[in-house]
Amino acid sequence: EFEYESDDDNWGADDQSEDEEAIEIENTFYEADDNKGSRPEQALEQFTKVVALEAARGKEVVWRFKALQNIVILSARLGKFDEMATRYEELLSFMDQVTRNEANDAINTVLDSATTADVGKLEKMYGLTLGALKSTQNERLGFNISVKLAKLYLEVENIAKLQKLIAELHKSCQAEDGTDDVANKGS
């Protein structure tokens, strides 16, 4: 039987709208995930919407990173290699905002799914990856990506690039005096 009046009738309205936005982002992501197999074009649009919605919210990248990974993979599957490369660069720019394992998994999954691209486009993807990894101090992943690139060069019989890359890989495993650094790089 008591009536309470408040000067702030909109108390919690901002929190509620933020929660609704977060729910919309998550729901759109899962809808897109469901559509990947049967309706890839629709899934691509939905993942793009997830990226836009989360970007509008600010610095948070949880769903954006996952959506970008899916956009890159779907773009490769649909033969949209220019979009794939553009979105992959965007994905790589968020590597420092996710865990190292999330970044490693995303990079490996993307590079493994991009095998339908021609060699020049694959080289570009590997180049983008290695460039982004230089700034993250993730030497192990950089080494592993370089090994994958070396395997690509071997498959397409590009011996000159293969030899150059092997020399760079060997140099990365050496101490400053030129001897093999088994103690630090041998595992």
Tab-separated table of N, CA and C in Angstrom, residues 68-69 71-77 80-92 95 106-133 145-146 148-149 152-153:
chain	number	residue	atom	x	y	z
A	68	LEU	N	34.887	-12.775	-37.157
A	68	LEU	CA	35.855	-12.512	-38.225
A	68	LEU	C	36.515	-13.803	-38.694
A	69	GLN	N	36.832	-14.675	-37.757
A	69	GLN	CA	37.416	-15.963	-38.135
A	69	GLN	C	36.464	-16.705	-39.081
A	71	ILE	N	34.081	-15.373	-40.932
A	71	ILE	CA	33.966	-14.613	-42.181
A	71	ILE	C	35.110	-14.976	-43.119
A	72	VAL	N	36.317	-15.053	-42.578
A	72	VAL	CA	37.482	-15.390	-43.402
A	72	VAL	C	37.325	-16.793	-43.984
A	73	ILE	N	36.923	-17.734	-43.160
A	73	ILE	CA	36.773	-19.116	-43.613
A	73	ILE	C	35.670	-19.231	-44.662
A	74	LEU	N	34.528	-18.598	-44.407
A	74	LEU	CA	33.428	-18.632	-45.375
A	74	LEU	C	33.804	-17.927	-46.678
A	75	SER	N	34.520	-16.820	-46.570
A	75	SER	CA	34.942	-16.099	-47.769
A	75	SER	C	35.843	-16.981	-48.631
A	76	ALA	N	36.734	-17.732	-47.993
A	76	ALA	CA	37.602	-18.657	-48.734
A	76	ALA	C	36.752	-19.729	-49.404
A	77	ARG	N	35.804	-20.272	-48.661
A	77	ARG	CA	34.948	-21.331	-49.194
A	77	ARG	C	34.107	-20.844	-50.375
A	80	LYS	N	35.682	-15.766	-52.314
A	80	LYS	CA	35.793	-14.308	-52.170
A	80	LYS	C	37.140	-13.983	-51.517
A	81	PHE	N	38.201	-14.148	-52.289
A	81	PHE	CA	39.538	-14.083	-51.710
A	81	PHE	C	39.979	-12.674	-51.319
A	82	ASP	N	39.479	-11.661	-52.009
A	82	ASP	CA	39.830	-10.291	-51.617
A	82	ASP	C	39.213	-9.953	-50.251
A	83	GLU	N	37.946	-10.318	-50.080
A	83	GLU	CA	37.291	-10.097	-48.788
A	83	GLU	C	37.970	-10.925	-47.710
A	84	MET	N	38.363	-12.136	-48.076
A	84	MET	CA	39.052	-13.013	-47.126
A	84	MET	C	40.307	-12.329	-46.591
A	85	ALA	N	41.118	-11.779	-47.484
A	85	ALA	CA	42.370	-11.137	-47.067
A	85	ALA	C	42.107	-9.888	-46.230
A	86	THR	N	41.130	-9.082	-46.633
A	86	THR	CA	40.802	-7.860	-45.897
A	86	THR	C	40.325	-8.185	-44.482
A	87	ARG	N	39.437	-9.147	-44.382
A	87	ARG	CA	38.901	-9.525	-43.071
A	87	ARG	C	39.954	-10.245	-42.225
A	88	TYR	N	40.876	-10.949	-42.891
A	88	TYR	CA	41.947	-11.616	-42.154
A	88	TYR	C	42.875	-10.594	-41.509
A	89	GLU	N	43.162	-9.520	-42.235
A	89	GLU	CA	43.970	-8.443	-41.644
A	89	GLU	C	43.272	-7.868	-40.411
A	90	GLU	N	41.965	-7.700	-40.514
A	90	GLU	CA	41.184	-7.185	-39.381
A	90	GLU	C	41.259	-8.161	-38.203
A	91	LEU	N	41.117	-9.446	-38.492
A	91	LEU	CA	41.224	-10.468	-37.451
A	91	LEU	C	42.585	-10.411	-36.769
A	92	LEU	N	43.643	-10.314	-37.560
A	92	LEU	CA	44.999	-10.276	-37.012
A	92	LEU	C	45.218	-9.050	-36.117
A	95	MET	N	44.643	-9.770	-32.397
A	95	MET	CA	45.375	-10.859	-31.740
A	95	MET	C	45.826	-10.518	-30.334
A	106	ALA	N	42.842	-19.644	-34.192
A	106	ALA	CA	42.222	-18.908	-35.292
A	106	ALA	C	43.144	-18.866	-36.503
A	107	ILE	N	44.404	-18.545	-36.281
A	107	ILE	CA	45.357	-18.457	-37.386
A	107	ILE	C	45.502	-19.804	-38.085
A	108	ASN	N	45.697	-20.853	-37.318
A	108	ASN	CA	45.868	-22.177	-37.917
A	108	ASN	C	44.615	-22.628	-38.662
A	109	THR	N	43.451	-22.381	-38.085
A	109	THR	CA	42.195	-22.766	-38.734
A	109	THR	C	42.009	-22.003	-40.041
A	110	VAL	N	42.284	-20.708	-40.008
A	110	VAL	CA	42.129	-19.889	-41.211
A	110	VAL	C	43.097	-20.344	-42.300
A	111	LEU	N	44.363	-20.516	-41.959
A	111	LEU	CA	45.341	-20.908	-42.972
A	111	LEU	C	45.041	-22.302	-43.529
A	112	ASP	N	44.572	-23.198	-42.691
A	112	ASP	CA	44.213	-24.534	-43.165
A	112	ASP	C	42.998	-24.498	-44.084
A	113	SER	N	42.081	-23.570	-43.848
A	113	SER	CA	40.870	-23.494	-44.671
A	113	SER	C	41.093	-22.720	-45.969
A	114	ALA	N	42.167	-21.986	-46.047
A	114	ALA	CA	42.418	-21.148	-47.230
A	114	ALA	C	43.151	-21.903	-48.330
A	115	THR	N	43.257	-23.209	-48.212
A	115	THR	CA	44.030	-23.984	-49.188
A	115	THR	C	43.418	-23.988	-50.581
A	116	THR	N	42.168	-23.546	-50.716
A	116	THR	CA	41.546	-23.501	-52.036
A	116	THR	C	42.015	-22.282	-52.842
A	117	ALA	N	42.668	-21.352	-52.185
A	117	ALA	CA	43.161	-20.153	-52.871
A	117	ALA	C	44.394	-20.517	-53.702
A	118	ASP	N	44.683	-19.682	-54.695
A	118	ASP	CA	45.890	-19.947	-55.479
A	118	ASP	C	47.127	-19.601	-54.648
A	119	VAL	N	48.273	-20.016	-55.121
A	119	VAL	CA	49.516	-19.887	-54.366
A	119	VAL	C	49.812	-18.432	-54.009
A	120	GLY	N	49.579	-17.511	-54.929
A	120	GLY	CA	49.843	-16.094	-54.663
A	120	GLY	C	49.014	-15.570	-53.505
A	121	LYS	N	47.738	-15.948	-53.470
A	121	LYS	CA	46.862	-15.511	-52.378
A	121	LYS	C	47.255	-16.178	-51.062
A	122	LEU	N	47.652	-17.451	-51.126
A	122	LEU	CA	48.116	-18.132	-49.915
A	122	LEU	C	49.385	-17.472	-49.378
A	123	GLU	N	50.286	-17.126	-50.277
A	123	GLU	CA	51.513	-16.431	-49.859
A	123	GLU	C	51.176	-15.119	-49.162
A	124	LYS	N	50.179	-14.405	-49.699
A	124	LYS	CA	49.755	-13.147	-49.080
A	124	LYS	C	49.231	-13.405	-47.672
A	125	MET	N	48.431	-14.457	-47.505
A	125	MET	CA	47.880	-14.794	-46.188
A	125	MET	C	49.009	-15.112	-45.206
A	126	TYR	N	49.974	-15.904	-45.662
A	126	TYR	CA	51.105	-16.236	-44.796
A	126	TYR	C	51.922	-14.983	-44.481
A	127	GLY	N	52.102	-14.127	-45.469
A	127	GLY	CA	52.840	-12.875	-45.246
A	127	GLY	C	52.145	-11.978	-44.225
A	128	LEU	N	50.833	-11.849	-44.343
A	128	LEU	CA	50.066	-11.054	-43.371
A	128	LEU	C	50.236	-11.638	-41.965
A	129	THR	N	50.171	-12.955	-41.887
A	129	THR	CA	50.291	-13.626	-40.592
A	129	THR	C	51.656	-13.382	-39.976
A	130	LEU	N	52.700	-13.620	-40.758
A	130	LEU	CA	54.059	-13.468	-40.228
A	130	LEU	C	54.345	-12.015	-39.841
A	131	GLY	N	53.824	-11.075	-40.622
A	131	GLY	CA	53.987	-9.662	-40.282
A	131	GLY	C	53.315	-9.317	-38.964
A	132	ALA	N	52.097	-9.834	-38.771
A	132	ALA	CA	51.369	-9.564	-37.531
A	132	ALA	C	52.042	-10.239	-36.340
A	133	LEU	N	52.615	-11.408	-36.557
A	133	LEU	CA	53.237	-12.137	-35.454
A	133	LEU	C	54.531	-11.490	-34.972
A	145	ILE	N	54.302	-21.249	-38.504
A	145	ILE	CA	53.679	-20.710	-39.724
A	145	ILE	C	54.706	-20.709	-40.857
A	146	SER	N	55.947	-20.361	-40.547
A	146	SER	CA	57.004	-20.386	-41.567
A	146	SER	C	57.225	-21.805	-42.086
A	148	LYS	N	54.913	-24.124	-42.252
A	148	LYS	CA	53.766	-24.386	-43.141
A	148	LYS	C	53.995	-23.742	-44.511
A	149	LEU	N	54.522	-22.524	-44.489
A	149	LEU	CA	54.808	-21.844	-45.745
A	149	LEU	C	55.878	-22.599	-46.522
A	152	LEU	N	54.313	-25.390	-48.272
A	152	LEU	CA	53.616	-24.905	-49.467
A	152	LEU	C	54.601	-24.730	-50.618
A	153	TYR	N	55.734	-24.098	-50.343
A	153	TYR	CA	56.748	-23.922	-51.385
A	153	TYR	C	57.237	-25.264	-51.919
